[in-house]
Amino acid sequence: MAFWNDKVVLITGASSGIGRGLALELARRGARLGLVARRKDLLDEIVAEIEAGNKPNGDRATDVLTIQGDVQSGESMRSAAESLRSRFGKIDMLIANAGIGVTNDAAELDAAKVANVINVNVIGAANSVAAVLPEMVQRRSGHLVVISSLAAYRGLPKSAAYCASKAAVSAFFESLRVDLKPHGIDVTIIHPGFIKTPLTAGREARLPWLQDVEPAVKKMVNAIERRKKSYAFPWQLATLVRVGMIMPNFLYDWIASRNSFRE
Ligand SMILES: NC(=O)c1ccc[n+]([C@@H]2O[C@H](COP(=O)([O-])OP(=O)(O)OC[C@H]3O[C@@H](n4cnc5c(N)ncnc54)[C@H](OP(=O)(O)O)[C@@H]3O)[C@@H](O)[C@H]2O)c1
């Protein structure tokens, strides 16, 4: 808990799913939060939930700032970071979580849909980093966290844009990790498997080792506390994915073409 006490954390995509779960968990652990998403009404509901969970004399609500913002806009993210800094004086950690998924049938590829996913998942994460980094570099301290995916490791069926975006974001943060170490800034790349959120809802395909948000978020938070460079989970699916990475292409294609998780 001491790790989070009074840490100022900016979470993007906090209105739903994993981001919402992270907000609730980090509030419980004593962090001060800036929650960013486009749907501010949902962010305000999370604050009410945090308040309701606090002791009657507690005052944690003042420790959460909700900010309407769109990660696709550098200006919007700079302004979000500025609001948080003027409230708490600094930002210790960014959790770049905002993301979207899309099902692509490659035979009917729509480049505009691909651009949209790349814009939110990759450029959105870069905008978020750019908004917090100069002050972290100046202070020689900070922690950048990104929620990538096990889908970053190999191309999955009907997921070209999503897999490309997650591979890009993982490589992007890996480079940042190397470059920013001498500046005293940690980088943690999280690769979750399937988690029950609106992003995975409504699929008929059986999603292997599908996890509930709360335990999944606890695992992520523990990895962040340990300042892990990279964390992939659940271990069963992460192991299969790693085996997939050293598989010959003919075998990978044979298995992958029989396992679409987007039906
Ligand atoms: N669920 C899974 O199985 C799973 C597995 C691996 C990785 N992930 C990754 O985890 C992250 C969160 O996903 P989730 O499952 O929690 O999905 P989710 O419930 O759909 O939440 C996505 C969040 O991203 C926000 N968002 C989307 N576009 C945005 C934009 N342009 N600007 C600001 N915020 C935006 C949404 O807020 P607004 O719509 O209010 O803006 C929402 O809060 C994503 O990066 C996803 O790729 C998910």
mmCIF file of C-alpha atoms and ligand atoms in Angstrom:
data_model
loop_
_atom_site.group_PDB
_atom_site.id
_atom_site.type_symbol
_atom_site.label_atom_id
_atom_site.label_comp_id
_atom_site.label_asym_id
_atom_site.label_seq_id
_atom_site.Cartn_x
_atom_site.Cartn_y
_atom_site.Cartn_z
ATOM 1 C CA MET A 1 0.000 0.000 0.000
ATOM 2 C CA ALA A 2 2.868 2.395 0.852
ATOM 3 C CA PHE A 3 3.854 2.226 -2.804
ATOM 4 C CA TRP A 4 0.593 3.971 -3.800
ATOM 5 C CA ASN A 5 0.248 6.395 -0.916
ATOM 6 C CA ASP A 6 -0.248 9.833 -2.434
ATOM 7 C CA LYS A 7 1.071 8.725 -5.831
ATOM 8 C CA VAL A 8 -0.603 10.737 -8.594
ATOM 9 C CA VAL A 9 -1.733 8.387 -11.358
ATOM 10 C CA LEU A 10 -3.279 9.324 -14.704
ATOM 11 C CA ILE A 11 -5.411 6.491 -16.119
ATOM 12 C CA THR A 12 -6.715 6.721 -19.684
ATOM 13 C CA GLY A 13 -9.830 4.788 -20.669
ATOM 14 C CA ALA A 14 -10.988 4.778 -17.049
ATOM 15 C CA SER A 15 -14.728 4.856 -17.798
ATOM 16 C CA SER A 16 -15.132 1.124 -18.374
ATOM 17 C CA GLY A 17 -13.681 -2.385 -17.999
ATOM 18 C CA ILE A 18 -10.028 -2.604 -16.983
ATOM 19 C CA GLY A 19 -9.553 1.175 -16.585
ATOM 20 C CA ARG A 20 -12.526 1.392 -14.253
ATOM 21 C CA GLY A 21 -11.238 -1.616 -12.294
ATOM 22 C CA LEU A 22 -7.796 -0.012 -11.991
ATOM 23 C CA ALA A 23 -9.352 3.229 -10.753
ATOM 24 C CA LEU A 24 -11.309 1.447 -7.999
ATOM 25 C CA GLU A 25 -8.332 -0.674 -6.941
ATOM 26 C CA LEU A 26 -5.835 2.196 -6.884
ATOM 27 C CA ALA A 27 -8.245 4.429 -4.960
ATOM 28 C CA ARG A 28 -8.497 1.624 -2.372
ATOM 29 C CA ARG A 29 -4.690 1.518 -2.196
ATOM 30 C CA GLY A 30 -4.417 5.255 -1.520
ATOM 31 C CA ALA A 31 -3.397 6.716 -4.892
ATOM 32 C CA ARG A 32 -4.552 10.116 -6.101
ATOM 33 C CA LEU A 33 -6.137 9.729 -9.500
ATOM 34 C CA GLY A 34 -6.816 11.512 -12.759
ATOM 35 C CA LEU A 35 -9.390 9.559 -14.742
ATOM 36 C CA VAL A 36 -9.629 10.274 -18.473
ATOM 37 C CA ALA A 37 -12.191 9.081 -21.020
ATOM 38 C CA ARG A 38 -14.726 10.580 -23.410
ATOM 39 C CA ARG A 39 -17.759 9.546 -21.300
ATOM 40 C CA LYS A 40 -17.344 11.821 -18.278
ATOM 41 C CA ASP A 41 -20.701 10.766 -16.783
ATOM 42 C CA LEU A 42 -19.289 7.255 -16.312
ATOM 43 C CA LEU A 43 -16.128 8.660 -14.711
ATOM 44 C CA ASP A 44 -18.259 10.624 -12.254
ATOM 45 C CA GLU A 45 -20.145 7.435 -11.372
ATOM 46 C CA ILE A 46 -16.809 5.815 -10.493
ATOM 47 C CA VAL A 47 -16.010 8.714 -8.152
ATOM 48 C CA ALA A 48 -19.385 8.187 -6.462
ATOM 49 C CA GLU A 49 -18.543 4.491 -6.080
ATOM 50 C CA ILE A 50 -15.143 5.353 -4.583
ATOM 51 C CA GLU A 51 -16.807 7.800 -2.169
ATOM 52 C CA ALA A 52 -19.391 5.213 -1.162
ATOM 53 C CA GLY A 53 -16.602 2.750 -0.353
ATOM 54 C CA ASN A 54 -14.855 5.189 1.979
ATOM 55 C CA LYS A 55 -15.326 5.644 5.664
ATOM 56 C CA PRO A 56 -17.820 8.408 6.565
ATOM 57 C CA ASN A 57 -15.039 10.752 7.688
ATOM 58 C CA GLY A 58 -12.793 9.840 4.740
ATOM 59 C CA ASP A 59 -12.123 12.441 2.095
ATOM 60 C CA ARG A 60 -10.800 10.388 -0.774
ATOM 61 C CA ALA A 61 -13.241 11.956 -3.247
ATOM 62 C CA THR A 62 -11.084 15.071 -3.320
ATOM 63 C CA ASP A 63 -8.276 12.794 -4.470
ATOM 64 C CA VAL A 64 -9.935 11.862 -7.760
ATOM 65 C CA LEU A 65 -10.199 14.199 -10.718
ATOM 66 C CA THR A 66 -12.355 13.199 -13.688
ATOM 67 C CA ILE A 67 -11.391 14.671 -17.025
ATOM 68 C CA GLN A 68 -13.221 14.369 -20.310
ATOM 69 C CA GLY A 69 -10.566 13.650 -22.905
ATOM 70 C CA ASP A 70 -9.864 11.895 -26.173
ATOM 71 C CA VAL A 71 -6.496 10.156 -26.469
ATOM 72 C CA GLN A 72 -6.544 10.718 -30.227
ATOM 73 C CA SER A 73 -5.913 14.416 -29.618
ATOM 74 C CA GLY A 74 -2.523 15.537 -28.356
ATOM 75 C CA GLU A 75 -4.087 18.816 -27.246
ATOM 76 C CA SER A 76 -6.788 17.036 -25.257
ATOM 77 C CA MET A 77 -4.205 14.891 -23.456
ATOM 78 C CA ARG A 78 -1.901 17.851 -22.734
ATOM 79 C CA SER A 79 -4.836 19.703 -21.227
ATOM 80 C CA ALA A 80 -5.849 16.625 -19.156
ATOM 81 C CA ALA A 81 -2.310 16.288 -17.793
ATOM 82 C CA GLU A 82 -2.197 20.021 -17.054
ATOM 83 C CA SER A 83 -5.467 19.825 -15.063
ATOM 84 C CA LEU A 84 -4.108 16.944 -13.016
ATOM 85 C CA ARG A 85 -0.794 18.701 -12.357
ATOM 86 C CA SER A 86 -2.531 21.899 -11.282
ATOM 87 C CA ARG A 87 -4.643 19.848 -8.868
ATOM 88 C CA PHE A 88 -1.875 17.699 -7.344
ATOM 89 C CA GLY A 89 1.382 19.386 -8.427
ATOM 90 C CA LYS A 90 2.826 16.423 -10.344
ATOM 91 C CA ILE A 91 2.052 13.166 -12.144
ATOM 92 C CA ASP A 92 3.957 10.116 -10.898
ATOM 93 C CA MET A 93 2.477 7.489 -13.172
ATOM 94 C CA LEU A 94 0.629 7.135 -16.462
ATOM 95 C CA ILE A 95 -1.445 4.029 -17.155
ATOM 96 C CA ALA A 96 -2.098 4.139 -20.907
ATOM 97 C CA ASN A 97 -5.082 1.833 -20.987
ATOM 98 C CA ALA A 98 -7.555 3.398 -23.469
ATOM 99 C CA GLY A 99 -8.115 1.055 -26.364
ATOM 100 C CA ILE A 100 -10.605 -0.337 -28.826
ATOM 101 C CA GLY A 101 -10.971 -3.648 -30.609
ATOM 102 C CA VAL A 102 -12.367 -4.392 -34.015
ATOM 103 C CA THR A 103 -13.128 -7.514 -35.981
ATOM 104 C CA ASN A 104 -11.525 -7.402 -39.431
ATOM 105 C CA ASP A 105 -12.409 -9.853 -42.130
ATOM 106 C CA ALA A 106 -9.236 -9.559 -44.208
ATOM 107 C CA ALA A 107 -11.092 -10.251 -47.470
ATOM 108 C CA GLU A 108 -13.146 -7.087 -46.877
ATOM 109 C CA LEU A 109 -10.397 -4.944 -45.407
ATOM 110 C CA ASP A 110 -11.420 -1.385 -44.574
ATOM 111 C CA ALA A 111 -8.357 0.853 -44.198
ATOM 112 C CA ALA A 112 -10.361 3.529 -42.362
ATOM 113 C CA LYS A 113 -11.203 1.019 -39.605
ATOM 114 C CA VAL A 114 -7.540 0.026 -39.368
ATOM 115 C CA ALA A 115 -6.526 3.692 -39.077
ATOM 116 C CA ASN A 116 -9.069 4.212 -36.316
ATOM 117 C CA VAL A 117 -7.695 1.343 -34.221
ATOM 118 C CA ILE A 118 -4.091 2.485 -34.749
ATOM 119 C CA ASN A 119 -5.078 6.061 -33.884
ATOM 120 C CA VAL A 120 -6.667 5.146 -30.565
ATOM 121 C CA ASN A 121 -4.410 2.261 -29.484
ATOM 122 C CA VAL A 122 -1.022 3.512 -30.711
ATOM 123 C CA ILE A 123 -1.147 7.269 -31.380
ATOM 124 C CA GLY A 124 -3.445 7.633 -28.351
ATOM 125 C CA ALA A 125 -0.820 5.990 -26.121
ATOM 126 C CA ALA A 126 1.916 8.190 -27.653
ATOM 127 C CA ASN A 127 -0.188 11.327 -27.023
ATOM 128 C CA SER A 128 -0.695 10.234 -23.423
ATOM 129 C CA VAL A 129 3.040 9.671 -22.882
ATOM 130 C CA ALA A 130 3.952 12.976 -24.521
ATOM 131 C CA ALA A 131 1.573 14.793 -22.170
ATOM 132 C CA VAL A 132 3.255 13.520 -18.992
ATOM 133 C CA LEU A 133 6.869 12.833 -19.988
ATOM 134 C CA PRO A 134 8.600 16.265 -19.989
ATOM 135 C CA GLU A 135 7.796 16.830 -16.313
ATOM 136 C CA MET A 136 8.904 13.262 -15.428
ATOM 137 C CA VAL A 137 12.203 13.760 -17.277
ATOM 138 C CA GLN A 138 12.714 17.041 -15.451
ATOM 139 C CA ARG A 139 12.054 15.424 -12.058
ATOM 140 C CA ARG A 140 14.095 12.341 -13.036
ATOM 141 C CA SER A 141 11.302 10.114 -11.760
ATOM 142 C CA GLY A 142 8.115 8.544 -13.050
ATOM 143 C CA HIS A 143 6.487 5.324 -14.216
ATOM 144 C CA LEU A 144 4.851 4.652 -17.582
ATOM 145 C CA VAL A 145 2.518 1.660 -17.798
ATOM 146 C CA VAL A 146 0.754 0.438 -20.928
ATOM 147 C CA ILE A 147 -2.010 -2.131 -21.237
ATOM 148 C CA SER A 148 -1.001 -4.017 -24.353
ATOM 149 C CA SER A 149 -2.275 -7.570 -24.960
ATOM 150 C CA LEU A 150 -1.200 -11.171 -25.562
ATOM 151 C CA ALA A 151 -2.520 -10.378 -29.072
ATOM 152 C CA ALA A 152 0.710 -8.379 -29.560
ATOM 153 C CA TYR A 153 2.794 -11.513 -30.080
ATOM 154 C CA ARG A 154 1.391 -13.039 -33.306
ATOM 155 C CA GLY A 155 -1.317 -12.258 -35.869
ATOM 156 C CA LEU A 156 -4.666 -13.721 -34.803
ATOM 157 C CA PRO A 157 -7.574 -14.477 -37.145
ATOM 158 C CA LYS A 158 -9.875 -11.528 -37.943
ATOM 159 C CA SER A 159 -7.755 -9.281 -35.719
ATOM 160 C CA ALA A 160 -5.244 -7.711 -38.118
ATOM 161 C CA ALA A 161 -5.700 -4.133 -36.937
ATOM 162 C CA TYR A 162 -5.911 -5.004 -33.244
ATOM 163 C CA CYS A 163 -2.841 -7.302 -33.302
ATOM 164 C CA ALA A 164 -0.870 -4.729 -35.317
ATOM 165 C CA SER A 165 -1.802 -1.984 -32.846
ATOM 166 C CA LYS A 166 -0.786 -4.043 -29.811
ATOM 167 C CA ALA A 167 2.486 -5.218 -31.418
ATOM 168 C CA ALA A 168 3.233 -1.562 -32.181
ATOM 169 C CA VAL A 169 2.410 -0.331 -28.717
ATOM 170 C CA SER A 170 4.509 -3.054 -27.045
ATOM 171 C CA ALA A 171 7.529 -2.251 -29.234
ATOM 172 C CA PHE A 172 6.985 1.481 -28.691
ATOM 173 C CA PHE A 173 7.038 1.138 -24.899
ATOM 174 C CA GLU A 174 9.963 -1.292 -25.018
ATOM 175 C CA SER A 175 12.036 1.359 -26.790
ATOM 176 C CA LEU A 176 10.877 3.946 -24.257
ATOM 177 C CA ARG A 177 11.913 1.596 -21.451
ATOM 178 C CA VAL A 178 15.472 1.422 -22.739
ATOM 179 C CA ASP A 179 15.707 5.156 -23.477
ATOM 180 C CA LEU A 180 14.142 6.361 -20.244
ATOM 181 C CA LYS A 181 15.998 4.180 -17.725
ATOM 182 C CA PRO A 182 18.907 6.660 -17.497
ATOM 183 C CA HIS A 183 16.308 9.374 -16.792
ATOM 184 C CA GLY A 184 15.012 7.507 -13.741
ATOM 185 C CA ILE A 185 11.706 6.544 -15.406
ATOM 186 C CA ASP A 186 10.332 2.984 -15.194
ATOM 187 C CA VAL A 187 8.249 1.392 -17.943
ATOM 188 C CA THR A 188 5.919 -1.586 -17.455
ATOM 189 C CA ILE A 189 4.251 -3.326 -20.400
ATOM 190 C CA ILE A 190 1.247 -5.463 -19.442
ATOM 191 C CA HIS A 191 0.060 -8.224 -21.778
ATOM 192 C CA PRO A 192 -3.296 -9.530 -20.511
ATOM 193 C CA GLY A 193 -5.204 -12.463 -21.950
ATOM 194 C CA PHE A 194 -9.000 -12.358 -22.191
ATOM 195 C CA ILE A 195 -10.828 -10.305 -19.547
ATOM 196 C CA LYS A 196 -14.614 -9.942 -19.112
ATOM 197 C CA THR A 197 -15.237 -6.336 -20.217
ATOM 198 C CA PRO A 198 -17.429 -4.650 -22.846
ATOM 199 C CA LEU A 199 -14.516 -5.208 -25.262
ATOM 200 C CA THR A 200 -14.930 -8.992 -25.160
ATOM 201 C CA ALA A 201 -18.700 -9.076 -24.467
ATOM 202 C CA GLY A 202 -21.077 -10.691 -26.912
ATOM 203 C CA ARG A 203 -18.631 -13.111 -28.487
ATOM 204 C CA GLU A 204 -19.875 -16.609 -29.050
ATOM 205 C CA ALA A 205 -16.411 -18.109 -29.296
ATOM 206 C CA ARG A 206 -15.135 -19.678 -26.091
ATOM 207 C CA LEU A 207 -12.441 -17.353 -24.795
ATOM 208 C CA PRO A 208 -9.809 -19.510 -23.075
ATOM 209 C CA TRP A 209 -8.897 -18.613 -19.473
ATOM 210 C CA LEU A 210 -11.356 -15.689 -19.537
ATOM 211 C CA GLN A 211 -10.785 -13.684 -16.342
ATOM 212 C CA ASP A 212 -12.988 -11.424 -14.224
ATOM 213 C CA VAL A 213 -11.892 -7.797 -14.088
ATOM 214 C CA GLU A 214 -11.179 -7.599 -10.364
ATOM 215 C CA PRO A 215 -8.628 -10.435 -10.011
ATOM 216 C CA ALA A 216 -7.043 -9.454 -13.334
ATOM 217 C CA VAL A 217 -6.623 -5.866 -12.156
ATOM 218 C CA LYS A 218 -5.040 -7.050 -8.870
ATOM 219 C CA LYS A 219 -2.445 -8.996 -10.866
ATOM 220 C CA MET A 220 -1.684 -5.932 -12.983
ATOM 221 C CA VAL A 221 -1.360 -3.704 -9.930
ATOM 222 C CA ASN A 222 1.020 -6.162 -8.261
ATOM 223 C CA ALA A 223 3.172 -6.250 -11.416
ATOM 224 C CA ILE A 224 3.255 -2.438 -11.445
ATOM 225 C CA GLU A 225 4.265 -2.346 -7.769
ATOM 226 C CA ARG A 226 7.135 -4.710 -8.529
ATOM 227 C CA ARG A 227 8.107 -2.375 -11.391
ATOM 228 C CA LYS A 228 8.103 -5.351 -13.751
ATOM 229 C CA LYS A 229 9.430 -4.522 -17.212
ATOM 230 C CA SER A 230 6.837 -6.779 -18.842
ATOM 231 C CA TYR A 231 4.051 -8.916 -17.433
ATOM 232 C CA ALA A 232 2.003 -11.455 -19.409
ATOM 233 C CA PHE A 233 -0.906 -13.359 -17.844
ATOM 234 C CA PRO A 234 -2.718 -15.676 -17.250
ATOM 235 C CA TRP A 235 0.381 -17.897 -17.280
ATOM 236 C CA GLN A 236 -1.381 -20.731 -19.129
ATOM 237 C CA LEU A 237 -2.297 -18.573 -22.150
ATOM 238 C CA ALA A 238 0.970 -16.612 -21.960
ATOM 239 C CA THR A 239 2.878 -19.912 -22.181
ATOM 240 C CA LEU A 240 0.855 -21.042 -25.213
ATOM 241 C CA VAL A 241 1.481 -17.681 -26.889
ATOM 242 C CA ARG A 242 5.225 -17.969 -26.237
ATOM 243 C CA VAL A 243 5.251 -21.472 -27.736
ATOM 244 C CA GLY A 244 3.376 -19.973 -30.728
ATOM 245 C CA MET A 245 6.215 -17.492 -31.205
ATOM 246 C CA ILE A 246 8.781 -20.215 -31.874
ATOM 247 C CA MET A 247 6.414 -22.397 -33.921
ATOM 248 C CA PRO A 248 7.068 -22.805 -37.644
ATOM 249 C CA ASN A 249 4.648 -20.721 -39.722
ATOM 250 C CA PHE A 250 2.877 -23.711 -41.317
ATOM 251 C CA LEU A 251 2.000 -25.092 -37.889
ATOM 252 C CA TYR A 252 1.061 -21.675 -36.488
ATOM 253 C CA ASP A 253 -1.241 -20.964 -39.477
ATOM 254 C CA TRP A 254 -2.895 -24.386 -39.172
ATOM 255 C CA ILE A 255 -3.675 -23.867 -35.469
ATOM 256 C CA ALA A 256 -4.569 -20.160 -35.743
ATOM 257 C CA SER A 257 -6.997 -20.695 -38.627
ATOM 258 C CA ARG A 258 -8.956 -23.138 -36.433
ATOM 259 C CA ASN A 259 -9.082 -20.805 -33.416
ATOM 260 C CA SER A 260 -10.836 -17.538 -34.123
ATOM 261 C CA PHE A 261 -11.811 -15.777 -30.883
ATOM 262 C CA ARG A 262 -13.828 -13.125 -32.688
ATOM 263 C CA GLU A 263 -16.911 -15.190 -33.602
HETATM 264 N N1 LIG B 1 -10.734 -7.108 -22.273
HETATM 265 C C1 LIG B 1 -9.741 -7.841 -22.694
HETATM 266 O O1 LIG B 1 -9.844 -9.073 -22.853
HETATM 267 C C2 LIG B 1 -8.396 -7.200 -22.964
HETATM 268 C C3 LIG B 1 -7.293 -8.064 -23.123
HETATM 269 C C4 LIG B 1 -6.050 -7.526 -23.383
HETATM 270 C C5 LIG B 1 -5.905 -6.154 -23.459
HETATM 271 N N2 LIG B 1 -6.989 -5.334 -23.322
HETATM 272 C C6 LIG B 1 -6.763 -3.897 -23.429
HETATM 273 O O2 LIG B 1 -7.179 -3.267 -22.244
HETATM 274 C C7 LIG B 1 -7.571 -1.922 -22.520
HETATM 275 C C8 LIG B 1 -8.929 -1.645 -21.904
HETATM 276 O O3 LIG B 1 -9.871 -2.493 -22.538
HETATM 277 P P1 LIG B 1 -11.216 -2.977 -21.853
HETATM 278 O O4 LIG B 1 -11.313 -4.419 -22.094
HETATM 279 O O5 LIG B 1 -11.321 -2.467 -20.491
HETATM 280 O O6 LIG B 1 -12.279 -2.293 -22.827
HETATM 281 P P2 LIG B 1 -13.525 -1.318 -22.564
HETATM 282 O O7 LIG B 1 -14.294 -1.762 -21.379
HETATM 283 O O8 LIG B 1 -14.195 -1.199 -23.876
HETATM 284 O O9 LIG B 1 -12.828 0.063 -22.179
HETATM 285 C C9 LIG B 1 -12.141 0.828 -23.113
HETATM 286 C C10 LIG B 1 -11.853 2.184 -22.507
HETATM 287 O O10 LIG B 1 -11.112 2.967 -23.455
HETATM 288 C C11 LIG B 1 -11.720 4.231 -23.540
HETATM 289 N N3 LIG B 1 -11.507 4.834 -24.846
HETATM 290 C C12 LIG B 1 -11.774 4.323 -26.069
HETATM 291 N N4 LIG B 1 -11.486 5.223 -27.029
HETATM 292 C C13 LIG B 1 -11.006 6.322 -26.388
HETATM 293 C C14 LIG B 1 -10.550 7.583 -26.813
HETATM 294 N N5 LIG B 1 -10.505 7.913 -28.130
HETATM 295 N N6 LIG B 1 -10.129 8.487 -25.896
HETATM 296 C C15 LIG B 1 -10.173 8.182 -24.568
HETATM 297 N N7 LIG B 1 -10.598 6.990 -24.096
HETATM 298 C C16 LIG B 1 -11.016 6.082 -25.001
HETATM 299 C C17 LIG B 1 -13.196 4.004 -23.265
HETATM 300 O O11 LIG B 1 -13.772 5.198 -22.736
HETATM 301 P P3 LIG B 1 -14.766 6.187 -23.534
HETATM 302 O O12 LIG B 1 -15.493 5.373 -24.555
HETATM 303 O O13 LIG B 1 -15.632 6.732 -22.456
HETATM 304 O O14 LIG B 1 -13.855 7.222 -24.129
HETATM 305 C C18 LIG B 1 -13.118 2.942 -22.176
HETATM 306 O O15 LIG B 1 -12.976 3.555 -20.914
HETATM 307 C C19 LIG B 1 -7.538 -1.776 -24.033
HETATM 308 O O16 LIG B 1 -6.317 -1.157 -24.419
HETATM 309 C C20 LIG B 1 -7.574 -3.217 -24.514
HETATM 310 O O17 LIG B 1 -6.992 -3.372 -25.783
HETATM 311 C C21 LIG B 1 -8.228 -5.826 -23.068
#
